Amino acid sequence: MHDVPFWLWIVFVAIVVASLAIDLFAHRSAHVIEFREAAAWSAGWIGLAVLFGGVVFLVVGTDAGVEYTTAWLLEKSLSVDNLFVFALIFSYFQVPRAYQHRVLFLGVLGALVFRGLFLAAGVAVVSRFTAVLFVFAAILFWSTYKILKGEDESFDPGKSVAVRLLRKVIPVQDEYAGPHFFVKEAGKRVATPLLAVVAAIEAADLVFAVDSVPAVLAVSSDVFIVYTSNAFAILGLRALYFMLAGLLDRFHYLSVGLALILGFIGVKLVLQATHETVSTAVPEIPSLVSLAVIVVVLAVSITVSVLRPPAEEDKTV
């Protein structure tokens, strides 16, 4: 655990609240977010995350700074899988592009809350039962296998538990009503499909948390490091989606890269757990090495995707 001053927590919370307020104000009117706008926002979110990382380096120390950077980059890379699912959900529910940011904004709020709960619980469990890291490693190895086998793309938005529960709690009409989540129909309040989309987005994030939480806990067991890195990665997720929405299919080797990263983090967890529960003679993988591996794997998978386009694209060129 790192010695994090309380005022830095206050600064972090203030930054998050201010960022959400600015984002909400800037997008108060529904409109289609084009590539240039999304790229500017994405650069802003990345700059903010990097700036905060610099503060962590200066205030908490080099080790904490490296852990924060590694955890943020890891979460940022894993969030690419979320983008594919967002695209699937929007396509399934035929969400008008002008309302997609509104949905993702609420999805981010939910993710910040649920990730905080999961990460806090994960840190508490790991601090008391170190052997649980073997379980986390098994989860990551299983996720690696599913991605490489192509079994990670079977998400069905219409069969989401959250969507089915929502339909049992409140009627959901078939037509959209602008940016509204509720309307009155025959004197009764009913939900619009936009609310069902939010439920599907939140359910998808809970599924991805199964991989994300164990992975980030392999980098650090400090609640400040794991939560702040996750929060800044999540905050930039919407802009990243709108920036890459039309380019996701081009990065077809990125899923392989993510699988390799998850497998590597799984190995790191096994070594860490063995070091702490079996023998200290077993080496651990330093966070700086993890950071280097993540950067190299992402760079190679993106480069290969660009140099070797999908087969369909080859035929049309």
Coordinates of C-alpha atoms in Angstrom, one line a residue:
M1 CA 0.0 0.0 0.0
H2 CA 1.2 3.5 -0.8
D3 CA 1.1 6.5 1.4
V4 CA -1.5 8.6 -0.4
P5 CA -2.3 11.9 1.2
F6 CA -6.0 12.5 1.7
W7 CA -6.0 15.8 -0.2
L8 CA -5.0 13.8 -3.4
W9 CA -8.2 11.8 -3.0
I10 CA -10.1 15.1 -2.8
V11 CA -8.3 16.4 -5.9
F12 CA -9.2 13.2 -7.8
V13 CA -12.9 13.4 -6.8
A14 CA -13.0 17.1 -7.8
I15 CA -11.5 16.4 -11.2
V16 CA -13.9 13.6 -11.9
V17 CA -17.0 15.6 -10.9
A18 CA -15.8 18.7 -12.8
S19 CA -15.0 16.6 -15.9
L20 CA -18.4 14.9 -15.9
A21 CA -20.1 18.3 -15.4
I22 CA -18.1 19.9 -18.3
D23 CA -18.9 16.9 -20.5
L24 CA -22.6 17.0 -19.7
F25 CA -22.8 20.7 -20.4
A26 CA -20.9 20.4 -23.7
H27 CA -23.3 17.7 -24.9
R28 CA -26.5 19.1 -23.4
S29 CA -28.1 19.1 -26.8
A30 CA -28.3 15.8 -28.6
H31 CA -26.2 15.7 -31.8
V32 CA -24.1 13.4 -33.9
I33 CA -20.5 13.3 -32.6
E34 CA -18.2 13.3 -35.6
F35 CA -14.6 12.0 -35.7
R36 CA -12.9 15.4 -35.2
E37 CA -14.9 16.3 -32.1
A38 CA -14.4 12.8 -30.7
A39 CA -10.7 13.0 -31.4
A40 CA -10.4 16.3 -29.6
W41 CA -12.3 15.0 -26.5
S42 CA -10.3 11.7 -26.5
A43 CA -7.0 13.7 -26.6
G44 CA -8.3 15.8 -23.7
W45 CA -9.2 12.7 -21.6
I46 CA -5.8 11.1 -22.3
G47 CA -4.0 14.3 -21.4
L48 CA -6.0 14.6 -18.1
A49 CA -5.1 11.0 -17.2
V50 CA -1.4 11.5 -18.1
L51 CA -1.4 14.8 -16.1
F52 CA -2.9 13.1 -13.0
G53 CA -0.3 10.3 -13.5
G54 CA 2.4 12.9 -13.3
V55 CA 1.0 14.2 -10.0
V56 CA 1.0 10.6 -8.7
F57 CA 4.7 10.3 -9.7
L58 CA 5.6 13.5 -7.9
V59 CA 3.4 13.1 -4.7
V60 CA 3.2 9.4 -4.1
G61 CA 6.4 8.1 -5.7
T62 CA 7.9 6.5 -8.7
D63 CA 6.6 3.0 -7.9
A64 CA 3.1 4.3 -7.5
G65 CA 3.4 6.3 -10.7
V66 CA 4.5 3.3 -12.7
E67 CA 1.7 1.2 -11.3
Y68 CA -0.8 3.9 -12.1
T69 CA 0.4 4.2 -15.7
T70 CA 0.5 0.4 -16.2
A71 CA -3.0 0.0 -14.7
W72 CA -4.4 2.9 -16.8
L73 CA -2.9 1.6 -20.0
L74 CA -4.1 -1.9 -19.2
E75 CA -7.6 -0.8 -18.5
K76 CA -7.6 1.5 -21.6
S77 CA -6.5 -1.5 -23.8
L78 CA -9.1 -3.9 -22.3
S79 CA -11.8 -1.2 -22.8
V80 CA -11.4 -1.7 -26.6
D81 CA -13.5 -4.9 -26.2
N82 CA -16.2 -2.7 -24.6
L83 CA -16.3 -0.6 -27.8
F84 CA -17.1 -3.6 -29.9
V85 CA -20.0 -4.5 -27.6
F86 CA -21.2 -0.9 -27.6
A87 CA -21.4 -1.0 -31.4
L88 CA -23.3 -4.3 -31.2
I89 CA -25.8 -2.9 -28.7
F90 CA -26.4 0.3 -30.6
S91 CA -26.9 -1.7 -33.8
Y92 CA -29.2 -4.2 -32.1
F93 CA -31.5 -1.5 -30.6
Q94 CA -31.0 0.8 -33.7
V95 CA -30.1 3.7 -31.5
P96 CA -30.0 7.0 -33.3
R97 CA -26.5 8.3 -33.4
A98 CA -27.5 11.6 -31.8
Y99 CA -28.6 9.9 -28.6
Q100 CA -25.7 7.5 -28.2
H101 CA -23.6 9.9 -26.1
R102 CA -26.4 10.4 -23.7
V103 CA -26.6 6.6 -23.2
L104 CA -22.9 6.2 -22.8
F105 CA -22.7 9.1 -20.3
L106 CA -25.1 7.2 -17.9
G107 CA -23.2 4.0 -18.7
V108 CA -20.0 5.8 -17.4
L109 CA -21.7 6.9 -14.2
G110 CA -22.8 3.3 -13.5
A111 CA -19.4 2.0 -14.4
L112 CA -17.6 4.4 -12.0
V113 CA -19.9 3.2 -9.2
F114 CA -19.8 -0.5 -9.9
R115 CA -16.0 -0.7 -10.6
G116 CA -15.4 1.2 -7.4
L117 CA -17.4 -1.5 -5.4
F118 CA -15.8 -4.4 -7.2
L119 CA -12.2 -3.0 -6.9
A120 CA -12.7 -2.2 -3.2
A121 CA -14.0 -5.8 -2.6
G122 CA -11.2 -7.2 -4.7
V123 CA -8.5 -5.3 -2.8
A124 CA -10.1 -6.4 0.5
V125 CA -10.2 -10.1 -0.5
V126 CA -6.6 -10.1 -1.9
S127 CA -5.2 -8.5 1.3
R128 CA -6.7 -11.2 3.4
F129 CA -6.6 -14.2 1.1
T130 CA -3.6 -14.0 -1.2
A131 CA -4.3 -17.4 -2.7
V132 CA -7.4 -15.9 -4.4
L133 CA -4.9 -14.6 -7.0
F134 CA -4.7 -18.1 -8.4
V135 CA -8.5 -17.9 -9.0
F136 CA -8.1 -14.5 -10.7
A137 CA -5.3 -15.9 -12.9
A138 CA -7.6 -18.8 -13.9
I139 CA -10.3 -16.3 -14.9
L140 CA -7.8 -14.4 -17.1
F141 CA -6.5 -17.7 -18.7
W142 CA -10.1 -18.7 -19.4
S143 CA -10.8 -15.2 -21.0
T144 CA -7.6 -15.6 -23.1
Y145 CA -8.8 -19.0 -24.3
K146 CA -12.3 -17.6 -25.2
I147 CA -10.9 -14.6 -27.1
L148 CA -8.5 -16.8 -29.1
K149 CA -11.2 -19.3 -29.9
G150 CA -13.6 -16.5 -30.9
E151 CA -16.1 -17.3 -28.2
D152 CA -15.9 -13.8 -26.7
E153 CA -18.3 -12.3 -29.3
S154 CA -21.5 -14.1 -28.3
F155 CA -23.0 -11.2 -26.3
D156 CA -26.8 -10.9 -27.1
P157 CA -28.1 -7.5 -26.0
G158 CA -31.7 -8.7 -26.3
K159 CA -31.1 -11.6 -23.9
S160 CA -29.2 -9.5 -21.3
V161 CA -30.4 -10.2 -17.8
A162 CA -30.5 -6.5 -17.1
V163 CA -32.8 -5.8 -20.1
R164 CA -35.1 -8.7 -19.2
L165 CA -35.4 -7.5 -15.6
L166 CA -36.1 -4.0 -16.8
R167 CA -39.0 -5.3 -18.9
K168 CA -40.4 -7.1 -15.9
V169 CA -40.2 -3.9 -13.8
I170 CA -41.6 -1.4 -16.3
P171 CA -43.2 -1.7 -19.7
V172 CA -40.8 -0.7 -22.6
Q173 CA -42.4 0.7 -25.7
D174 CA -41.0 0.0 -29.2
E175 CA -40.5 3.5 -30.4
Y176 CA -37.9 6.1 -29.4
A177 CA -39.2 9.4 -28.0
G178 CA -36.2 11.6 -28.7
P179 CA -33.7 11.7 -25.9
H180 CA -36.2 10.7 -23.3
F181 CA -36.0 7.6 -21.1
F182 CA -39.6 7.7 -20.0
V183 CA -42.9 8.8 -21.6
K184 CA -46.5 8.7 -20.5
E185 CA -48.7 6.3 -22.5
A186 CA -52.5 6.2 -21.7
G187 CA -51.7 7.9 -18.4
K188 CA -49.0 5.4 -17.4
R189 CA -45.3 5.9 -17.3
V190 CA -43.5 3.6 -19.7
A191 CA -39.8 3.3 -20.6
T192 CA -38.4 4.0 -24.1
P193 CA -35.9 1.7 -25.7
L194 CA -33.2 4.2 -24.7
L195 CA -33.5 3.0 -21.1
A196 CA -33.2 -0.6 -22.2
V197 CA -30.0 0.3 -24.0
V198 CA -28.6 1.8 -20.8
A199 CA -29.4 -1.4 -19.0
A200 CA -27.6 -3.4 -21.7
I201 CA -24.6 -1.2 -21.5
E202 CA -24.4 -1.5 -17.7
A203 CA -24.8 -5.3 -18.0
A204 CA -22.0 -5.5 -20.5
D205 CA -19.7 -3.5 -18.2
L206 CA -20.4 -5.9 -15.4
V207 CA -19.4 -8.8 -17.6
F208 CA -16.1 -7.0 -18.6
A209 CA -15.4 -6.2 -15.0
V210 CA -14.9 -10.0 -14.5
D211 CA -11.7 -9.7 -16.6
S212 CA -10.8 -6.1 -15.8
V213 CA -10.8 -6.3 -12.0
P214 CA -8.5 -9.3 -11.7
A215 CA -6.2 -7.9 -14.4
V216 CA -5.7 -4.5 -12.6
L217 CA -5.3 -6.2 -9.3
A218 CA -2.3 -7.9 -10.8
V219 CA -0.7 -4.5 -11.2
S220 CA -1.4 -3.1 -7.8
S221 CA -3.3 -3.9 -4.7
D222 CA -3.6 -0.2 -3.7
V223 CA -7.2 0.9 -3.9
F224 CA -6.1 4.5 -4.9
I225 CA -4.0 3.3 -7.8
V226 CA -6.5 0.7 -9.1
Y227 CA -9.5 3.0 -8.8
T228 CA -8.1 6.2 -10.2
S229 CA -6.5 4.4 -13.2
N230 CA -9.8 2.7 -13.9
A231 CA -11.8 5.9 -13.5
F232 CA -9.6 7.9 -16.0
A233 CA -9.8 5.0 -18.5
I234 CA -13.6 4.8 -18.2
L235 CA -14.0 8.6 -18.5
G236 CA -12.4 8.6 -21.9
L237 CA -14.3 5.6 -23.1
R238 CA -17.1 7.5 -24.8
A239 CA -14.8 9.7 -26.8
L240 CA -12.7 6.7 -27.8
Y241 CA -15.9 4.9 -29.0
F242 CA -17.0 7.8 -31.2
M243 CA -13.5 8.2 -32.6
L244 CA -13.0 4.6 -33.5
A245 CA -16.6 3.5 -34.2
G246 CA -16.0 3.3 -37.9
L247 CA -12.5 1.8 -37.6
L248 CA -13.1 -1.0 -35.2
D249 CA -13.2 -3.7 -37.9
R250 CA -9.8 -2.6 -39.2
F251 CA -8.0 -3.5 -36.0
H252 CA -8.8 -7.2 -36.4
Y253 CA -5.6 -8.4 -34.7
L254 CA -6.2 -6.2 -31.6
S255 CA -8.3 -9.0 -30.0
V256 CA -5.3 -11.3 -30.3
G257 CA -3.1 -8.7 -28.7
L258 CA -5.6 -8.3 -25.8
A259 CA -5.7 -12.1 -25.4
L260 CA -1.9 -12.1 -25.1
I261 CA -2.0 -9.3 -22.6
L262 CA -4.6 -11.1 -20.4
G263 CA -2.5 -14.3 -20.6
F264 CA 0.6 -12.4 -19.6
I265 CA -1.2 -10.8 -16.7
G266 CA -2.4 -14.2 -15.7
V267 CA 1.1 -15.5 -15.5
K268 CA 2.1 -12.4 -13.5
L269 CA -0.7 -13.2 -11.0
V270 CA 0.4 -16.9 -10.7
L271 CA 4.0 -15.8 -10.0
Q272 CA 2.9 -13.1 -7.5
A273 CA 0.6 -15.6 -5.7
T274 CA 3.3 -18.3 -5.6
H275 CA 5.9 -15.8 -4.4
E276 CA 3.6 -14.7 -1.5
T277 CA 2.1 -18.1 -0.5
V278 CA 4.7 -20.7 -1.5
S279 CA 8.2 -19.4 -1.7
T280 CA 9.8 -15.9 -1.9
A281 CA 12.4 -17.5 -4.2
V282 CA 9.8 -17.4 -7.0
P283 CA 10.4 -14.2 -9.0
E284 CA 7.7 -11.6 -9.6
I285 CA 7.2 -9.6 -12.7
P286 CA 7.9 -5.8 -12.0
S287 CA 5.3 -3.3 -13.0
L288 CA 7.7 -1.6 -15.3
V289 CA 8.1 -4.8 -17.3
S290 CA 4.3 -5.2 -17.4
L291 CA 4.0 -1.7 -18.8
A292 CA 6.6 -2.4 -21.5
V293 CA 4.9 -5.7 -22.5
I294 CA 1.5 -4.0 -22.8
V295 CA 2.9 -1.1 -24.9
V296 CA 4.7 -3.5 -27.2
V297 CA 1.8 -5.9 -27.7
L298 CA -0.6 -3.1 -28.4
A299 CA 1.8 -1.5 -30.8
V300 CA 2.5 -4.7 -32.7
S301 CA -1.2 -5.8 -32.9
I302 CA -2.3 -2.4 -34.2
T303 CA 0.6 -2.2 -36.7
V304 CA -0.1 -5.7 -38.0
S305 CA -3.8 -4.9 -38.3
V306 CA -2.9 -1.9 -40.5
L307 CA -0.3 -3.7 -42.6
R308 CA -2.5 -6.8 -43.1
P309 CA -6.1 -5.6 -43.6
P310 CA -9.1 -8.0 -43.3
A311 CA -9.7 -10.4 -46.2
E312 CA -12.9 -8.6 -47.3
E313 CA -10.9 -5.4 -47.7
D314 CA -8.2 -7.1 -49.6
K315 CA -10.8 -8.3 -52.2
T316 CA -12.2 -4.8 -52.7
V317 CA -8.8 -3.1 -53.2

